[in-house]
Coordinates of C-alpha atoms in Angstrom, one line a residue:
X1 CA 63.1 -66.8 277.8
X2 CA 63.1 -63.2 276.9
X3 CA 64.3 -60.4 277.8
X4 CA 61.8 -57.3 278.8
X5 CA 61.0 -55.1 275.6
X6 CA 63.1 -51.9 275.3
X7 CA 61.0 -48.5 274.1
X8 CA 62.6 -47.2 271.3
X9 CA 64.6 -49.2 268.3
X10 CA 66.8 -52.3 269.4
X11 CA 70.0 -52.8 269.6
X12 CA 71.5 -55.8 267.7
X13 CA 74.0 -57.6 269.7
X14 CA 73.0 -61.2 267.8
X15 CA 76.2 -61.8 265.3
X16 CA 75.0 -60.6 261.8
X17 CA 76.1 -62.8 259.0
X18 CA 75.7 -59.9 256.5
X19 CA 77.3 -56.7 256.4
X20 CA 75.8 -54.2 257.9
X21 CA 76.8 -51.8 255.0
X22 CA 74.7 -53.7 252.7
X23 CA 72.7 -51.7 250.9
X24 CA 68.7 -52.6 251.0
X25 CA 65.9 -50.7 249.1
X26 CA 63.1 -49.5 251.4
X27 CA 60.2 -47.7 250.5
X28 CA 59.9 -43.5 252.1
X29 CA 57.9 -40.5 252.4
X30 CA 60.2 -38.7 251.3
X31 CA 63.4 -38.4 249.2
X32 CA 66.8 -39.7 251.4
X33 CA 67.6 -36.2 253.0
X34 CA 70.9 -36.4 252.4
X35 CA 71.4 -38.0 248.8
X36 CA 68.2 -37.4 246.9
X37 CA 69.9 -39.3 244.1
X38 CA 69.5 -42.4 246.2
X39 CA 65.6 -42.1 245.9
X40 CA 63.5 -42.7 243.1
X41 CA 59.3 -42.2 243.0
X42 CA 58.3 -45.8 243.7
X43 CA 55.7 -45.8 240.7
X44 CA 58.8 -45.5 238.6
X45 CA 60.9 -48.0 240.4
X46 CA 60.2 -50.2 237.5
X47 CA 59.6 -49.1 233.8
X48 CA 56.4 -51.8 233.7
X49 CA 53.1 -49.8 232.9
X50 CA 51.2 -52.5 234.9
X51 CA 53.5 -51.3 238.0
X52 CA 53.3 -47.6 237.2
X53 CA 49.4 -48.0 237.3
X54 CA 49.1 -50.2 240.0
X55 CA 51.1 -47.6 242.7
X56 CA 49.5 -44.7 241.2
X57 CA 46.1 -46.5 242.5
X58 CA 47.7 -47.4 245.8
X59 CA 48.3 -45.7 249.3
X60 CA 52.0 -45.5 248.8
X61 CA 51.3 -43.4 245.3
X62 CA 53.7 -40.5 246.6
X63 CA 56.2 -42.4 247.8
X64 CA 59.4 -43.0 247.0
X65 CA 61.8 -46.1 246.4
X66 CA 65.4 -45.4 248.6
X67 CA 68.2 -47.1 248.6
X68 CA 69.9 -46.7 252.5
X69 CA 72.5 -49.3 254.5
X70 CA 71.1 -51.9 256.6
X71 CA 72.6 -49.8 259.8
X72 CA 70.3 -47.1 258.7
X73 CA 67.4 -49.1 258.7
X74 CA 67.8 -50.7 262.1
X75 CA 68.7 -47.1 264.2
X76 CA 65.3 -45.8 262.5
X77 CA 62.5 -46.0 265.4
X78 CA 59.7 -45.7 263.1
X79 CA 61.1 -48.2 260.0
X80 CA 58.7 -51.5 259.7
X81 CA 59.2 -54.6 257.9
X82 CA 55.8 -55.3 255.6
X83 CA 54.6 -59.2 257.0
X84 CA 52.1 -60.1 254.0
X85 CA 49.9 -62.3 251.6
X86 CA 51.4 -62.3 248.2
X87 CA 48.1 -61.4 245.7
X88 CA 47.5 -60.3 243.0
X89 CA 51.2 -61.4 241.4
X90 CA 52.4 -60.2 237.7
X91 CA 54.8 -61.4 236.4
X92 CA 57.5 -58.7 235.4
X93 CA 60.3 -59.0 233.2
X94 CA 61.5 -54.9 232.3
X95 CA 64.4 -52.4 232.6
X96 CA 64.1 -51.0 236.3
X97 CA 65.5 -47.7 237.5
X98 CA 67.5 -48.7 240.6
X99 CA 68.0 -45.9 243.7
X100 CA 71.1 -48.1 244.2
X101 CA 72.6 -48.5 240.8
X102 CA 72.8 -52.0 240.7
X103 CA 70.3 -53.5 238.3
X104 CA 69.4 -52.5 235.2
X105 CA 66.6 -55.3 234.0
X106 CA 64.5 -57.5 236.7
X107 CA 62.7 -60.7 235.9
X108 CA 60.6 -62.4 238.4
X109 CA 57.1 -62.7 240.0
X110 CA 55.9 -59.4 241.9
X111 CA 52.8 -59.1 244.4
X112 CA 51.4 -55.8 243.6
X113 CA 49.5 -56.7 246.6
X114 CA 52.6 -55.4 248.8
X115 CA 51.3 -52.0 247.6
X116 CA 47.7 -51.9 249.5
X117 CA 49.5 -50.8 252.7
X118 CA 48.3 -47.8 254.2
X119 CA 51.2 -45.3 254.9
X120 CA 50.1 -44.3 258.6
X121 CA 52.6 -45.3 261.5
X122 CA 55.9 -45.7 259.8
X123 CA 58.3 -43.7 257.8
X124 CA 60.6 -46.4 256.1
X125 CA 59.1 -49.5 255.2
X126 CA 61.0 -52.7 254.3
X127 CA 59.6 -55.3 251.6
X128 CA 61.2 -58.3 250.9
X129 CA 60.1 -58.4 247.1
X130 CA 60.6 -55.3 246.7
X131 CA 63.9 -55.1 248.4
X132 CA 65.3 -57.0 245.4
X133 CA 63.0 -55.3 242.9
X134 CA 61.2 -58.6 242.4
X135 CA 64.2 -59.9 240.3
X136 CA 64.2 -64.0 241.3
X137 CA 68.3 -64.0 241.3
X138 CA 68.0 -61.5 244.2
X139 CA 66.0 -64.1 246.5
X140 CA 69.2 -65.6 248.0
X141 CA 70.4 -62.5 249.0
X142 CA 66.7 -61.5 250.8
X143 CA 66.4 -64.7 252.0
X144 CA 69.9 -64.0 254.0
X145 CA 68.7 -60.6 255.1
X146 CA 65.5 -61.0 256.3
X147 CA 65.8 -63.0 259.5
X148 CA 68.2 -60.1 260.8
X149 CA 65.3 -57.4 259.8
X150 CA 62.9 -58.9 261.5
X151 CA 64.7 -59.2 264.7
X152 CA 65.9 -55.6 264.5
X153 CA 63.0 -53.8 262.8
X154 CA 59.4 -53.6 264.4
X155 CA 56.8 -56.0 262.2
X156 CA 54.2 -54.3 260.5
X157 CA 51.4 -57.2 259.7
X158 CA 49.7 -55.6 256.5
X159 CA 46.9 -58.2 256.8
X160 CA 45.8 -56.2 260.1
X161 CA 45.3 -52.7 259.2
X162 CA 42.1 -53.1 256.5
X163 CA 39.8 -54.3 259.0
X164 CA 39.2 -57.5 257.2
X165 CA 38.6 -60.8 259.5
X166 CA 38.9 -63.4 257.2
X167 CA 42.2 -61.6 255.8
X168 CA 43.8 -61.8 259.1
X169 CA 42.4 -65.2 259.9
X170 CA 43.8 -67.0 256.5
X171 CA 46.9 -64.9 256.9
X172 CA 47.9 -66.7 259.9
X173 CA 47.6 -70.4 258.1
X174 CA 51.0 -69.1 256.2
X175 CA 53.7 -70.9 256.2
X176 CA 55.9 -67.9 256.5
X177 CA 54.2 -66.7 259.1
X178 CA 56.1 -68.5 261.5
X179 CA 59.0 -66.4 260.4
X180 CA 57.4 -63.0 259.9
X181 CA 55.1 -62.6 263.2
X182 CA 56.6 -65.2 265.8
X183 CA 59.6 -63.6 267.3
X184 CA 59.9 -59.9 266.7
X185 CA 58.2 -56.7 267.8
X186 CA 55.0 -55.7 266.4
X187 CA 53.7 -52.4 265.5
X188 CA 51.7 -51.1 268.3
X189 CA 49.0 -49.6 266.0
X190 CA 48.6 -52.7 263.9
X191 CA 47.7 -54.7 267.5
X192 CA 45.1 -51.8 268.0
X193 CA 43.5 -53.0 264.7
X194 CA 43.9 -56.7 265.4
X195 CA 41.8 -56.2 268.6
X196 CA 39.2 -53.9 266.6
X197 CA 39.1 -56.9 264.2
X198 CA 38.4 -59.3 267.0
X199 CA 35.6 -56.8 268.6
X200 CA 34.2 -56.1 266.1
X201 CA 33.6 -60.1 264.8
X202 CA 32.5 -60.6 268.5
X203 CA 29.9 -57.7 268.5
X204 CA 28.8 -59.2 265.1
X205 CA 28.7 -63.0 266.9
X206 CA 26.9 -62.6 270.0
X207 CA 24.6 -59.5 269.0
X208 CA 25.7 -57.6 272.1
X209 CA 23.7 -60.1 274.4
X210 CA 25.3 -63.0 276.4
X211 CA 26.9 -65.5 274.8
X212 CA 24.9 -69.2 275.2
X213 CA 27.2 -71.2 272.4
X214 CA 30.6 -72.7 273.8
X215 CA 33.9 -70.4 274.3
X216 CA 35.8 -72.1 271.8
X217 CA 33.0 -71.3 269.4
X218 CA 33.7 -67.4 269.6
X219 CA 35.6 -66.6 266.7
X220 CA 36.9 -63.3 267.7
X221 CA 38.8 -64.3 270.4
X222 CA 39.7 -67.5 268.6
X223 CA 41.8 -65.0 266.1
X224 CA 43.5 -63.2 269.0
X225 CA 44.2 -66.8 270.5
X226 CA 45.5 -67.9 266.9
X227 CA 48.0 -65.0 267.6
X228 CA 49.1 -65.3 271.1
X229 CA 49.7 -68.7 270.1
X230 CA 52.4 -68.1 267.2
X231 CA 54.2 -65.9 269.8
X232 CA 55.7 -68.2 272.5
X233 CA 56.4 -65.6 275.5
X234 CA 52.9 -64.3 275.2
X235 CA 51.7 -67.7 275.3
X236 CA 53.1 -68.6 278.0
X237 CA 53.1 -66.0 279.9
X238 CA 49.1 -66.6 280.2
X239 CA 48.6 -70.1 282.0
X240 CA 44.6 -70.5 281.6
X241 CA 43.0 -71.3 278.4
X242 CA 44.2 -69.0 276.0
X243 CA 40.4 -68.6 274.2
X244 CA 39.3 -67.5 277.8
X245 CA 41.9 -65.4 277.9
X246 CA 41.6 -63.4 274.6
X247 CA 38.0 -63.3 275.7
X248 CA 39.0 -61.3 278.4
X249 CA 41.0 -59.0 276.1
X250 CA 38.7 -58.1 273.6
X251 CA 36.7 -56.9 276.9
X252 CA 39.5 -55.3 278.2
X253 CA 39.8 -53.4 274.8
X254 CA 36.0 -52.8 274.5
X255 CA 36.0 -51.2 278.0
X256 CA 39.3 -49.0 277.6
X257 CA 37.9 -47.6 274.3
X258 CA 34.1 -47.0 275.7
X259 CA 32.6 -49.9 272.6
X260 CA 29.2 -50.4 273.1
X261 CA 27.3 -52.3 271.7
X262 CA 29.0 -56.2 273.9
X263 CA 27.7 -57.8 276.9
X264 CA 30.3 -57.6 279.8
X265 CA 31.0 -61.2 280.9
X266 CA 34.1 -62.5 281.7
X267 CA 35.2 -59.1 283.3
X268 CA 32.5 -58.0 285.1
X269 CA 34.2 -58.3 288.7
X270 CA 36.8 -55.9 287.3
X271 CA 36.7 -52.6 287.3
X272 CA 37.5 -49.7 284.2
X273 CA 40.6 -49.0 285.5
X274 CA 41.7 -52.6 286.1
X275 CA 40.8 -53.5 282.9
X276 CA 43.2 -50.4 281.0
X277 CA 45.6 -51.8 283.0
X278 CA 45.7 -55.6 282.3
X279 CA 44.9 -54.5 278.5
X280 CA 48.3 -52.7 278.5
X281 CA 50.2 -55.5 279.8
X282 CA 48.4 -58.2 277.5
X283 CA 49.4 -55.7 274.5
X284 CA 52.4 -55.1 275.7
X285 CA 53.3 -59.0 276.4
X286 CA 51.8 -59.8 272.9
X287 CA 53.7 -57.1 270.9
X288 CA 57.4 -57.5 272.8
X289 CA 60.0 -59.4 271.1
X290 CA 60.0 -62.9 272.0
X291 CA 63.8 -63.5 271.7
X292 CA 66.5 -62.5 273.8
X293 CA 68.9 -60.3 272.5
X294 CA 72.1 -62.8 273.1
X295 CA 73.1 -65.4 271.1
X296 CA 73.8 -67.4 274.6
X297 CA 70.2 -66.8 276.1
X298 CA 68.5 -67.8 273.0
X299 CA 70.6 -70.9 272.5
X300 CA 69.8 -71.8 276.7
X301 CA 66.3 -71.4 275.8
X302 CA 65.9 -73.5 273.0
X303 CA 67.8 -76.2 275.5
X304 CA 65.6 -75.3 278.4
X305 CA 62.0 -74.2 277.1
X306 CA 59.9 -77.0 275.8
X307 CA 57.0 -74.2 274.9
X308 CA 60.0 -72.6 272.4
X309 CA 61.0 -75.7 271.0
X310 CA 57.9 -77.0 270.4
X311 CA 56.7 -73.7 268.5
X312 CA 60.1 -73.7 266.3
X313 CA 59.8 -77.4 265.3
X314 CA 56.0 -77.2 264.9
X315 CA 56.7 -74.5 262.7
X316 CA 58.7 -77.0 260.3
X317 CA 55.6 -78.8 259.7
X318 CA 53.6 -76.4 257.9
X319 CA 53.1 -77.1 253.9
X320 CA 50.6 -74.2 253.1
X321 CA 52.1 -72.8 250.8
X322 CA 52.1 -72.4 246.5
X323 CA 55.2 -74.4 246.3
X324 CA 56.3 -76.6 248.9
X325 CA 59.9 -76.6 248.0
X326 CA 60.0 -73.2 250.3
X327 CA 59.2 -76.0 253.4
X328 CA 63.4 -75.5 253.8
X329 CA 63.3 -72.1 254.2
X330 CA 60.4 -70.4 255.2
X331 CA 60.3 -70.9 258.8
X332 CA 63.6 -71.2 260.6
X333 CA 65.9 -68.2 259.7
X334 CA 64.6 -65.8 262.5
X335 CA 65.3 -68.5 265.0
X336 CA 68.9 -69.6 263.6
X337 CA 70.2 -66.1 263.6
X338 CA 69.4 -65.3 267.0
X339 CA 71.0 -68.5 267.9
X340 CA 74.2 -67.8 266.2
X341 CA 73.6 -70.3 263.7
X342 CA 74.8 -70.9 260.1
X343 CA 72.3 -68.6 258.1
X344 CA 69.4 -70.9 256.4
X345 CA 69.9 -71.5 253.0
X346 CA 68.4 -73.0 250.2
X347 CA 69.4 -76.6 249.6
X348 CA 67.7 -76.4 246.1
X349 CA 69.8 -73.4 245.8
X350 CA 72.9 -74.3 243.8
X351 CA 70.2 -76.5 241.8
X352 CA 68.4 -73.2 240.6
X353 CA 71.7 -71.8 240.1
X354 CA 72.8 -74.2 237.4
X355 CA 70.2 -72.8 235.6
X356 CA 70.8 -69.5 236.0
X357 CA 74.0 -69.9 235.1
X358 CA 73.5 -71.5 231.6
X359 CA 70.6 -68.6 231.1
X360 CA 67.8 -71.0 231.5
X361 CA 65.5 -71.0 234.2
X362 CA 64.6 -74.5 236.6
X363 CA 62.1 -76.3 235.2
X364 CA 58.4 -76.4 236.4
X365 CA 55.7 -78.9 237.1
X366 CA 52.3 -78.1 235.5
X367 CA 51.3 -76.3 238.3
X368 CA 54.3 -74.0 238.3
X369 CA 56.1 -75.3 241.3
X370 CA 59.7 -75.8 240.9
X371 CA 60.7 -79.5 239.4
X372 CA 63.5 -81.8 240.9
X373 CA 64.9 -84.7 242.3
X374 CA 66.1 -86.1 245.7
X375 CA 69.3 -86.0 244.2
X376 CA 69.3 -82.1 243.7
X377 CA 68.9 -81.6 247.4
X378 CA 72.2 -80.3 249.1
X379 CA 72.1 -82.5 252.2
X380 CA 75.2 -80.6 253.8
X381 CA 73.3 -77.1 253.6
X382 CA 70.0 -79.2 254.8
X383 CA 71.4 -80.4 257.6
X384 CA 73.1 -77.2 258.4
X385 CA 69.6 -76.1 258.3
X386 CA 68.6 -78.5 261.0
X387 CA 70.9 -77.2 263.9
X388 CA 68.1 -75.0 265.7
X389 CA 65.8 -78.1 265.1
X390 CA 68.6 -80.9 266.8
X391 CA 68.9 -78.3 269.3
X392 CA 64.5 -77.9 270.0
X393 CA 64.6 -82.2 270.0
X394 CA 67.5 -82.4 272.9
X395 CA 64.8 -80.7 274.7
X396 CA 61.5 -82.2 273.5
X397 CA 63.1 -86.1 273.4
X398 CA 65.1 -85.7 277.4
X399 CA 63.3 -83.1 279.1
X400 CA 60.9 -84.7 282.1
X401 CA 58.3 -81.4 281.7
X402 CA 58.8 -81.7 277.6
X403 CA 55.1 -81.9 277.0
X404 CA 53.5 -80.5 280.4
X405 CA 55.2 -77.0 280.1
X406 CA 53.5 -76.6 276.5
X407 CA 50.5 -74.6 276.5
X408 CA 47.9 -75.4 274.4
X409 CA 47.7 -72.2 272.9
X410 CA 52.0 -73.8 271.2
X411 CA 50.2 -76.9 270.5
X412 CA 47.3 -75.0 268.3
X413 CA 44.1 -73.5 268.6
X414 CA 42.4 -75.1 266.0
X415 CA 43.3 -77.9 263.4
X416 CA 45.6 -75.7 260.8
X417 CA 47.4 -74.5 263.6
X418 CA 48.7 -78.1 264.8
X419 CA 51.6 -79.8 264.0
X420 CA 50.5 -81.9 260.9
X421 CA 52.2 -83.8 258.6
X422 CA 52.0 -84.8 254.9
X423 CA 54.2 -87.0 253.9
X424 CA 53.4 -86.5 250.4
X425 CA 54.3 -83.2 250.2
X426 CA 57.2 -82.7 252.2
X427 CA 60.5 -82.4 250.1
X428 CA 63.3 -84.6 250.8
X429 CA 64.2 -84.9 254.4
X430 CA 61.7 -82.6 255.6
X431 CA 59.5 -85.3 257.0
X432 CA 60.9 -85.7 259.9
X433 CA 61.1 -82.4 261.1
X434 CA 64.9 -82.0 262.0
X435 CA 65.1 -85.3 263.6
X436 CA 67.3 -86.6 260.5
X437 CA 66.7 -90.3 259.2
X438 CA 64.6 -92.5 261.0
X439 CA 64.3 -96.1 260.2
X440 CA 60.6 -97.1 258.8
X441 CA 60.7 -100.0 261.5
X442 CA 59.9 -97.0 263.9
X443 CA 56.5 -96.8 263.1
X444 CA 54.4 -98.9 265.4
X445 CA 52.0 -101.2 264.9
X446 CA 49.2 -98.5 265.9
X447 CA 50.7 -96.4 263.3
X448 CA 53.1 -94.0 265.8
X449 CA 57.0 -93.2 265.7
X450 CA 57.4 -92.4 269.5
X451 CA 59.8 -89.5 269.9
X452 CA 61.1 -89.7 273.7
X453 CA 59.1 -90.1 276.5
X454 CA 56.7 -87.6 275.4
X455 CA 55.7 -87.0 272.0
X456 CA 55.1 -89.1 268.7
X457 CA 54.4 -88.7 265.1
X458 CA 50.9 -90.0 265.0
X459 CA 49.9 -91.6 261.5
X460 CA 46.4 -92.8 262.3
X461 CA 44.5 -89.6 261.9
X462 CA 43.8 -90.7 258.0
X463 CA 42.4 -93.7 259.6
X464 CA 43.9 -97.1 259.3
X465 CA 47.1 -98.1 257.2
X466 CA 46.8 -97.5 253.6
X467 CA 46.8 -100.9 251.6
X468 CA 50.1 -99.7 249.9
X469 CA 51.9 -99.8 253.1
X470 CA 53.0 -96.3 253.0
X471 CA 51.4 -93.3 255.7
X472 CA 50.4 -90.0 254.1
X473 CA 49.1 -87.7 257.0
X474 CA 49.4 -87.4 260.6
X475 CA 50.2 -85.0 263.2
X476 CA 53.3 -84.4 265.8
X477 CA 51.3 -84.8 269.6
X478 CA 52.0 -86.0 272.9
X479 CA 52.2 -89.2 273.8
X480 CA 49.8 -90.7 276.8
X481 CA 50.8 -93.4 278.9
X482 CA 47.2 -94.2 279.2
X483 CA 44.7 -93.6 276.6
X484 CA 42.5 -90.2 277.5
X485 CA 38.9 -91.0 278.3
X486 CA 36.0 -90.5 275.8
X487 CA 35.1 -87.2 277.4
X488 CA 38.7 -86.0 277.8
X489 CA 39.7 -83.3 274.9
X490 CA 43.3 -84.2 275.2
X491 CA 45.4 -83.9 272.1
X492 CA 47.6 -87.6 273.3
X493 CA 47.5 -90.5 271.5
X494 CA 48.2 -93.6 273.5
X495 CA 51.5 -95.3 274.8
X496 CA 52.3 -98.6 272.4
X497 CA 55.4 -99.3 273.7
X498 CA 57.1 -99.7 270.4
X499 CA 61.0 -98.7 269.3
X500 CA 61.7 -95.2 270.3
X501 CA 63.8 -92.2 268.8
X502 CA 66.2 -90.5 271.7
X503 CA 68.3 -88.6 269.7
X504 CA 68.1 -86.5 266.6
X505 CA 70.7 -87.6 263.5
X506 CA 71.8 -86.3 260.7
X507 CA 70.3 -86.7 257.1
X508 CA 72.4 -88.8 254.1
X509 CA 72.0 -88.9 251.0
X510 CA 70.4 -92.6 251.2
X511 CA 67.7 -91.4 253.8
X512 CA 66.6 -88.6 251.8
X513 CA 64.3 -90.7 249.3
X514 CA 64.9 -94.2 250.4
X515 CA 62.1 -96.2 251.1
X516 CA 63.2 -98.2 254.5
X517 CA 63.1 -94.4 256.1
X518 CA 60.1 -92.8 257.6
X519 CA 58.8 -89.9 255.7
X520 CA 59.3 -91.4 252.1
X521 CA 56.4 -92.1 249.8
X522 CA 56.0 -93.0 246.3
X523 CA 54.0 -90.3 245.3
X524 CA 56.8 -87.6 245.6
X525 CA 57.5 -86.4 242.5
X526 CA 60.4 -86.3 243.8
X527 CA 60.7 -90.0 244.2
X528 CA 59.5 -91.3 240.8
X529 CA 60.4 -91.3 237.6
X530 CA 60.0 -88.4 235.0
X531 CA 57.5 -91.0 232.9
X532 CA 55.6 -91.4 235.7
X533 CA 55.3 -88.1 236.7
X534 CA 54.1 -87.2 233.3
X535 CA 51.3 -89.9 233.4
X536 CA 50.5 -88.8 237.5
X537 CA 49.5 -85.7 236.0
X538 CA 47.9 -86.5 233.0
X539 CA 45.7 -88.1 235.8
X540 CA 45.5 -85.1 237.7
X541 CA 44.3 -83.3 234.8
X542 CA 41.5 -85.1 234.5
X543 CA 40.7 -85.5 238.2
X544 CA 40.6 -81.6 238.5
X545 CA 38.3 -81.3 235.5
X546 CA 36.0 -83.4 237.3
X547 CA 36.0 -82.3 240.1
X548 CA 35.6 -78.6 238.9
X549 CA 32.3 -80.2 237.0
X550 CA 31.1 -81.5 240.2
X551 CA 31.9 -78.1 241.9
X552 CA 30.2 -76.2 240.0
X553 CA 26.9 -78.8 239.2
X554 CA 27.0 -78.4 243.5
X555 CA 27.0 -75.0 243.4
X556 CA 24.2 -74.4 240.8
X557 CA 21.6 -77.0 242.7
X558 CA 22.6 -76.1 246.2
X559 CA 24.4 -72.6 247.0
X560 CA 21.2 -70.4 248.0
X561 CA 23.1 -67.5 248.4
X562 CA 24.9 -67.7 245.3
X563 CA 28.3 -67.0 247.2
X564 CA 30.1 -69.2 245.3
X565 CA 31.2 -71.2 248.3
X566 CA 29.9 -73.7 250.4
X567 CA 28.2 -72.8 254.0
X568 CA 27.4 -74.8 256.9
X569 CA 24.1 -74.2 256.2
X570 CA 23.6 -75.1 252.7
X571 CA 25.5 -78.2 253.4
X572 CA 23.1 -79.2 256.2
X573 CA 20.1 -78.9 253.8
X574 CA 22.1 -81.4 251.5
X575 CA 22.6 -83.9 254.2
X576 CA 19.2 -83.7 255.0
X577 CA 17.6 -84.7 251.7
X578 CA 17.0 -88.3 251.7
X579 CA 19.1 -89.8 249.1
X580 CA 21.9 -88.4 247.1
X581 CA 20.2 -86.8 243.9
X582 CA 22.9 -87.6 241.8
X583 CA 24.6 -90.8 240.7
X584 CA 27.9 -89.4 240.6
X585 CA 30.8 -91.5 242.1
X586 CA 31.9 -87.9 243.7
X587 CA 28.6 -86.7 244.6
X588 CA 27.4 -89.8 246.4
X589 CA 30.8 -89.9 248.4
X590 CA 30.0 -86.5 249.6
X591 CA 26.2 -86.7 250.1
X592 CA 27.7 -89.8 252.2
X593 CA 30.1 -87.5 254.8
X594 CA 27.6 -85.4 255.1
X595 CA 24.5 -87.1 256.1
X596 CA 26.5 -89.4 258.5
X597 CA 28.3 -86.8 260.2
X598 CA 24.6 -84.7 260.4
X599 CA 23.4 -88.2 262.1
X600 CA 26.1 -88.4 264.5
X601 CA 25.5 -84.8 265.4
X602 CA 29.2 -84.2 264.3
X603 CA 28.9 -82.6 260.5
X604 CA 29.7 -78.6 262.6
X605 CA 32.9 -79.8 263.5
X606 CA 33.7 -82.1 260.2
X607 CA 32.7 -79.2 258.5
X608 CA 35.3 -77.4 260.6
X609 CA 38.0 -79.4 260.0
X610 CA 37.4 -79.0 256.1
X611 CA 37.1 -75.3 256.3
X612 CA 41.0 -74.9 256.7
X613 CA 41.0 -71.2 256.5
X614 CA 38.3 -70.6 259.1
X615 CA 36.3 -68.7 257.0
X616 CA 33.4 -70.3 257.8
X617 CA 32.6 -71.1 254.3
X618 CA 34.4 -74.2 252.1
X619 CA 36.2 -73.2 249.2
X620 CA 36.7 -74.8 246.2
X621 CA 40.6 -76.0 247.5
X622 CA 38.7 -77.3 250.5
X623 CA 36.3 -79.3 248.4
X624 CA 39.0 -80.5 246.5
X625 CA 41.3 -81.5 249.5
X626 CA 38.4 -83.4 251.3
X627 CA 37.2 -85.3 247.8
X628 CA 40.9 -86.1 247.3
X629 CA 40.9 -87.9 250.6

């Protein structure tokens, strides 16, 4: 599937759909050695007081913003591309001091969290938002450049650098992570930090003693396994259960670094030298580029490697982002670039640009997300984006090993890593994950859309068919010819022998929003009138107020540790009450759900399903999603 990792900076062999002399803005530790005029102090790049203060208090306070060419950047061994969570977002509308001399005024959303990046281990740091000085109009260019940089420049995951387990865990649920973390080389120092995070959590959870719980409960190995599951080559190099092998890797790391306070369990039969060798191989596989250097081999891999094909399709299902219209562009860019396909573009790009040409901004929903209708989607751009998905489906719909060759880590270590669908959130044309139009009558009596011999969209994960006739949530899963036994842990669905889709196609204008096609849901804003949207927003606002009042009331009574969240222990205490202490309907629903699962012994599993970010605490948004369902 991929070439072995070469030492030093890679040489790009995939076609570049941008000019190699394209000017990029990168953070540097010192001014440009040959042209001091192409560098400005980072704190002066924006004439915005909040920016100046944020830089001054950050690890990058003495750094510069430097204009260099694409070719220069990819040739620098210590250059890095930053992968980060967009937090501390500040709206900027100010003059700029552009080292490239192109932009005088910028306007957009600036994630100041990019500044919280330690300065060790790199000389040049490319940050997507900062490359355009946070200007909204620059996003299309950044979208075009990013995939090639992720292929040819080592990736630095910011969320591993500060030793925060929760941040590292939550970052893996981001939709953009499938592009940033899945395919390129990973910074070796950041990988060491990841192992240290996992080791600290493992020591904390086990107390340095032999573990008496189940393997799946081990949070350190689970985090490492989640990372491996995003890296297809690494995942397919390990045929055993990934939680098991990641546990071994953490012990290898501990023993190689002479760490104390950890019980040696799964590596007891290995010498220290063997541990060091096994760790080296593990880290090399995990950090290496996961795709080939040539277009031909990458296309062949999509057609012949079911694990890679499933991983790419799964990445398109992730709706964990602020604005779900970003699903169009958040995951496919690197794969398309590596396969020499048309660069991924925004099917709503022309719609957005039409407002900018008039000197205005596109309309927004009350939550700040883009407001549009199905008619605003460019079908041709959408179909071009789906070219790499159609290659994947040609593999998954036809190969005899399409299911058996996909290891469990690729399918997903936990619920949030699986290929789950939410048809109320998928923008037009996304719900079938690149298959194109699928007639609604392909949903069989069991609530499954059969896809070739081995797969299906299983919509029964939300229960019986809704009263309004429209399925809502489901999962892309393997189809079992015979249902698994009750004690088998198999993510598969029974064969209902209905109609079977055998080929991916292209969308038409009608299929994007047509009620006769799989994926249509009347709750989608882009499928209803503006008046209906505004009525729904009024109802949603009232629902939001009710839930917030309930949340605060719950915390005031049952949040024993004052954390502002609900722990499993606090939920157990609430569920153990003889009856619900409130007459509120939503509180009653929460009590019935918790008490019922406690009685059946499933409360911990149900809690983990709701705890989408794996933090061990139920936060407000997770509480809201649970009661909304």
